[in-house]
XYZ file of C-alpha atoms in Angstrom:
236
model
C -0.006 0.046 -0.254
C 1.403 3.653 -1.096
C 2.347 5.505 2.151
C 2.729 9.315 1.581
C 5.850 10.504 3.519
C 5.845 14.160 4.951
C 8.815 16.505 4.727
C 8.997 20.016 6.117
C 10.026 22.973 3.893
C 11.908 25.542 5.927
C 11.832 29.013 4.400
C 13.521 32.141 5.577
C 12.153 35.533 4.677
C 13.551 39.097 5.080
C 11.296 42.188 5.051
C 11.937 44.945 2.504
C 11.089 48.467 2.378
C 7.333 48.835 1.284
C 6.471 48.701 -2.374
C 3.139 50.331 -1.847
C 2.151 52.631 1.100
C 1.493 50.690 3.907
C 2.497 47.191 2.796
C 5.777 45.231 2.817
C 6.790 42.747 0.509
C 8.700 39.790 2.017
C 11.768 38.518 -0.163
C 12.698 34.736 0.117
C 16.378 34.757 1.393
C 16.677 30.876 1.419
C 14.654 27.646 1.645
C 15.311 23.955 2.139
C 13.436 20.819 2.602
C 14.298 19.240 6.037
C 14.294 15.336 6.006
C 14.480 12.195 3.793
C 12.276 9.214 2.851
C 10.100 8.991 5.926
C 7.777 11.363 7.841
C 9.503 14.723 9.150
C 8.182 17.529 10.937
C 9.784 20.909 12.047
C 8.238 21.971 15.257
C 9.969 24.948 16.306
C 12.647 27.660 15.419
C 14.970 29.845 17.082
C 17.590 32.595 15.784
C 20.671 33.789 17.863
C 22.288 36.990 17.641
C 24.512 36.088 14.734
C 21.617 34.867 12.569
C 21.942 31.126 13.172
C 19.083 29.239 12.690
C 18.050 26.502 15.116
C 15.265 23.844 14.222
C 14.104 21.145 16.329
C 11.133 18.676 15.193
C 10.272 14.952 14.946
C 11.385 12.384 12.367
C 11.424 8.711 11.135
C 13.991 9.346 8.213
C 17.098 7.617 8.615
C 19.171 9.873 6.415
C 18.835 13.592 5.733
C 18.699 14.873 9.420
C 22.074 14.229 11.359
C 25.644 14.910 10.175
C 28.558 12.815 10.680
C 30.370 12.787 14.252
C 27.133 14.538 15.666
C 25.944 13.703 19.105
C 23.445 10.904 17.678
C 24.324 10.591 14.223
C 22.176 7.442 13.259
C 18.487 6.157 13.987
C 16.897 2.859 12.935
C 13.558 4.624 11.776
C 11.411 2.135 13.567
C 9.952 5.158 15.823
C 9.824 8.789 16.041
C 13.050 10.787 17.112
C 13.538 14.137 17.858
C 16.239 16.176 16.152
C 18.033 19.244 16.378
C 19.480 21.116 13.139
C 21.671 24.360 13.051
C 21.886 26.461 9.997
C 23.832 29.397 9.061
C 22.363 32.608 8.079
C 22.711 31.705 4.287
C 20.836 28.489 4.792
C 23.640 25.785 4.850
C 23.256 23.032 7.426
C 26.100 23.460 9.954
C 25.300 20.369 12.093
C 22.396 18.016 12.864
C 21.624 15.225 15.553
C 19.016 12.892 16.382
C 17.789 12.602 20.114
C 15.951 9.629 21.298
C 15.829 6.140 22.743
C 14.193 2.950 21.926
C 10.610 4.288 21.919
C 9.086 7.512 20.631
C 10.454 10.879 21.058
C 9.096 14.263 19.938
C 10.562 17.698 19.993
C 8.072 20.740 20.750
C 10.160 23.558 21.441
C 13.821 25.345 21.005
C 15.450 28.098 22.376
C 19.079 29.661 22.162
C 20.791 31.677 24.873
C 23.188 34.676 24.397
C 26.409 32.274 24.160
C 25.011 29.893 21.756
C 23.721 27.039 23.985
C 20.585 25.394 22.660
C 17.763 24.051 24.564
C 15.203 21.571 23.261
C 12.132 20.331 25.030
C 9.357 17.830 24.095
C 8.225 14.587 25.460
C 9.507 10.857 25.238
C 8.414 7.353 25.788
C 12.115 6.244 26.045
C 13.336 4.926 29.414
C 16.944 5.355 27.867
C 16.657 8.933 26.791
C 20.070 10.685 26.994
C 19.911 12.328 30.736
C 22.740 13.029 33.148
C 23.141 12.769 36.741
C 22.748 15.794 38.894
C 19.797 17.046 36.773
C 16.359 17.588 38.369
C 15.103 14.056 36.920
C 17.610 11.721 35.419
C 15.552 8.546 35.971
C 12.289 7.893 33.755
C 9.043 8.273 35.361
C 6.517 7.317 33.119
C 4.529 3.972 33.386
C 3.711 3.477 29.621
C 3.123 7.007 29.270
C 5.161 10.236 28.161
C 7.568 12.166 30.311
C 8.651 15.596 29.095
C 12.218 16.431 28.600
C 14.864 18.938 28.357
C 17.966 18.544 26.709
C 20.844 21.325 26.517
C 23.514 21.559 23.703
C 26.230 23.759 23.060
C 26.896 25.785 19.778
C 28.722 22.751 18.198
C 25.970 20.517 18.749
C 27.603 18.505 21.787
C 25.144 17.731 24.604
C 25.695 19.399 27.891
C 22.970 17.685 29.854
C 19.484 16.100 29.503
C 16.761 15.488 31.953
C 12.933 14.026 32.135
C 10.443 16.065 33.577
C 7.354 14.234 34.533
C 5.849 11.465 36.740
C 3.836 8.221 36.144
C 1.143 9.748 33.932
C 1.360 11.612 30.803
C 3.641 14.654 30.783
C 5.055 17.002 28.000
C 7.036 19.917 27.846
C 5.757 22.402 24.949
C 8.024 25.488 25.263
C 11.374 26.985 26.661
C 12.913 30.423 27.063
C 16.168 31.385 28.689
C 16.774 34.221 31.146
C 19.749 36.417 31.279
C 21.607 34.154 33.438
C 21.364 31.396 30.908
C 18.691 29.277 33.083
C 15.992 27.726 31.046
C 12.231 28.116 31.884
C 10.224 25.416 30.526
C 6.267 25.168 30.462
C 4.092 22.319 29.625
C 1.215 19.936 31.113
C 1.453 17.143 33.646
C -0.716 14.854 35.833
C 1.612 15.076 38.645
C 5.518 15.289 38.720
C 7.899 12.709 40.407
C 9.693 15.568 42.453
C 8.379 18.187 44.814
C 8.032 21.855 44.196
C 8.309 23.278 47.545
C 7.421 26.975 48.053
C 5.501 27.063 44.883
C 2.708 29.271 43.838
C 0.852 25.844 43.607
C 2.707 23.061 45.005
C 0.293 20.031 44.129
C -1.662 19.298 40.986
C -5.368 20.303 41.409
C -6.897 18.716 38.345
C -6.443 15.508 36.075
C -4.256 17.423 34.120
C -2.660 20.898 34.998
C -0.292 23.278 33.472
C 3.366 23.561 34.880
C 6.146 26.057 34.769
C 9.543 24.899 35.923
C 12.899 26.944 36.263
C 16.104 24.873 36.110
C 19.704 26.275 36.755
C 22.095 26.450 34.000
C 23.154 22.798 34.907
C 19.773 21.179 34.763
C 18.939 21.063 38.509
C 15.648 22.496 39.810
C 15.640 26.020 40.710
C 11.665 26.325 41.188
C 8.644 25.249 39.831
C 4.858 25.358 40.144
C 1.754 23.749 38.852
C -0.934 26.099 37.596
C -4.615 25.012 37.463
C -7.960 24.328 39.216
C -10.028 21.275 39.504
C -10.294 20.457 35.752
C -7.886 19.683 33.015
C -5.712 22.506 31.454
C -4.650 21.434 28.024
C -3.311 24.019 25.259
């Protein structure tokens, strides 16, 4: 049976001076497909002060994503993997890497800090996801459900640290932003985390599914976090 594979087209635009009063015509600077023979989806994009473009997404393609010598250069294509790509301002791929384990992994958000470190966030079913000791949650907490994840890479594509964020039920991290000190703040949904949030605005979940906001320090340890919600589910 024929199966259509989806690939994402990544296009950069620059605004020109208005050709007509009150209207600006965008001019395409460059564009490229991302992916290969299987399904590929770009989920988020960030640009640093030098104009470098970082994209993250989810793929089943075994080629066309990662570069040789990258953090995770291969995947078997049997499940979804997250990926992270870095492009030059001119649209050339500088490096790319897969990120994932034995089960499905998805990237939902990406951000870059002032020195070029890149954080990606999403959700994973993999109990062998690449996490590091000393982070807020180095061990998988899900029981047949997704955990959220946060992973930090340097400007050359080497992973600095990774952590789960979740509990025994379904969790996901959907967005990330850095503060001026290089600490990532992540937001998502949870049915209860496997670690305490002492002193939080809302230290315990209140509904079947709550929003969450968590600040990590630059090394991936917990700085603070809070649930946010009432006695109903809060789903974006």
